[in-house]
Amino acid sequence: MLRQYQHATLQSRKAKIKRKLWLAVITATLAFKRAMDMLLSFVALLMLSPLFLFVALAIKLHDRGPVFYIQQRVGLQGKEFPFPKFRSMVMHADALKDSLLNQADRAGDVTFKMKQDPRVTPIGRFIRRFSIDELPQLWCVLKGDMSIVGPRPPVPREVALYTQEDRRRLEVKPGLTGIWQVSGRSEIGFKQQVELDVLYIESHGFWLDLKLILKTIPAVLTGKGAY
């Protein structure tokens, strides 16, 4: 009996030590990822500031409307945050969306996508093609609402339609780029997006993040799958 008790106590201590080591590794990994996010987003914001000014001026001169389009998006553990983009559509585009639902590329999908969306402005088509409209989200990365790499943040109405499996996308911080963004972008259907996001969540780490960042560069420059 005494030996059994001692053995059980030893196993319990080993399990506790393993848990502590695992938590320490996770904490260190997240801290490193956050440090890299802050560094990369800060440097990118500085380097791209002339482009920001040029795009803002072009949008303003086109129709005198607001430069930015800001939505509420859902991030880590379901927390909502303001999500900015350079405005690529006509003003009051949201009010026109309902009339276009039956023309969506994938009817019944959780997300709404149209290749030839009539609401997109000429300037908007250009900045969307090269993902320039997404650059203001670097501020979200610097603030800590987003990461450089991770699942794209959904809008609340999409989350309301999520299954339990879909909600796994909310287990990590959303990102600017990820697996499906370098694998076809808007051409990837919602279910496949979820599968690829879950794959990222289960295998993410420094080397995968670096690989995805490097793959993002040609994906952005070619504009494949962007609309």
PDB file of C-alpha atoms in Angstrom, residues 49-59:
ATOM      1  CA  SER A  49       3.033  55.687 -44.386  1.00  0.00           C
ATOM      2  CA  PRO A  50       3.640  57.397 -47.796  1.00  0.00           C
ATOM      3  CA  LEU A  51       1.421  54.770 -49.455  1.00  0.00           C
ATOM      4  CA  PHE A  52      -1.234  55.348 -46.784  1.00  0.00           C
ATOM      5  CA  LEU A  53      -1.263  59.070 -47.578  1.00  0.00           C
ATOM      6  CA  PHE A  54      -1.449  58.472 -51.346  1.00  0.00           C
ATOM      7  CA  VAL A  55      -4.356  55.995 -51.057  1.00  0.00           C
ATOM      8  CA  ALA A  56      -6.224  58.229 -48.600  1.00  0.00           C
ATOM      9  CA  LEU A  57      -5.901  61.195 -50.966  1.00  0.00           C
ATOM     10  CA  ALA A  58      -7.058  59.128 -53.972  1.00  0.00           C
ATOM     11  CA  ILE A  59     -10.163  57.893 -52.131  1.00  0.00           C
TER      12      ILE A  59
END
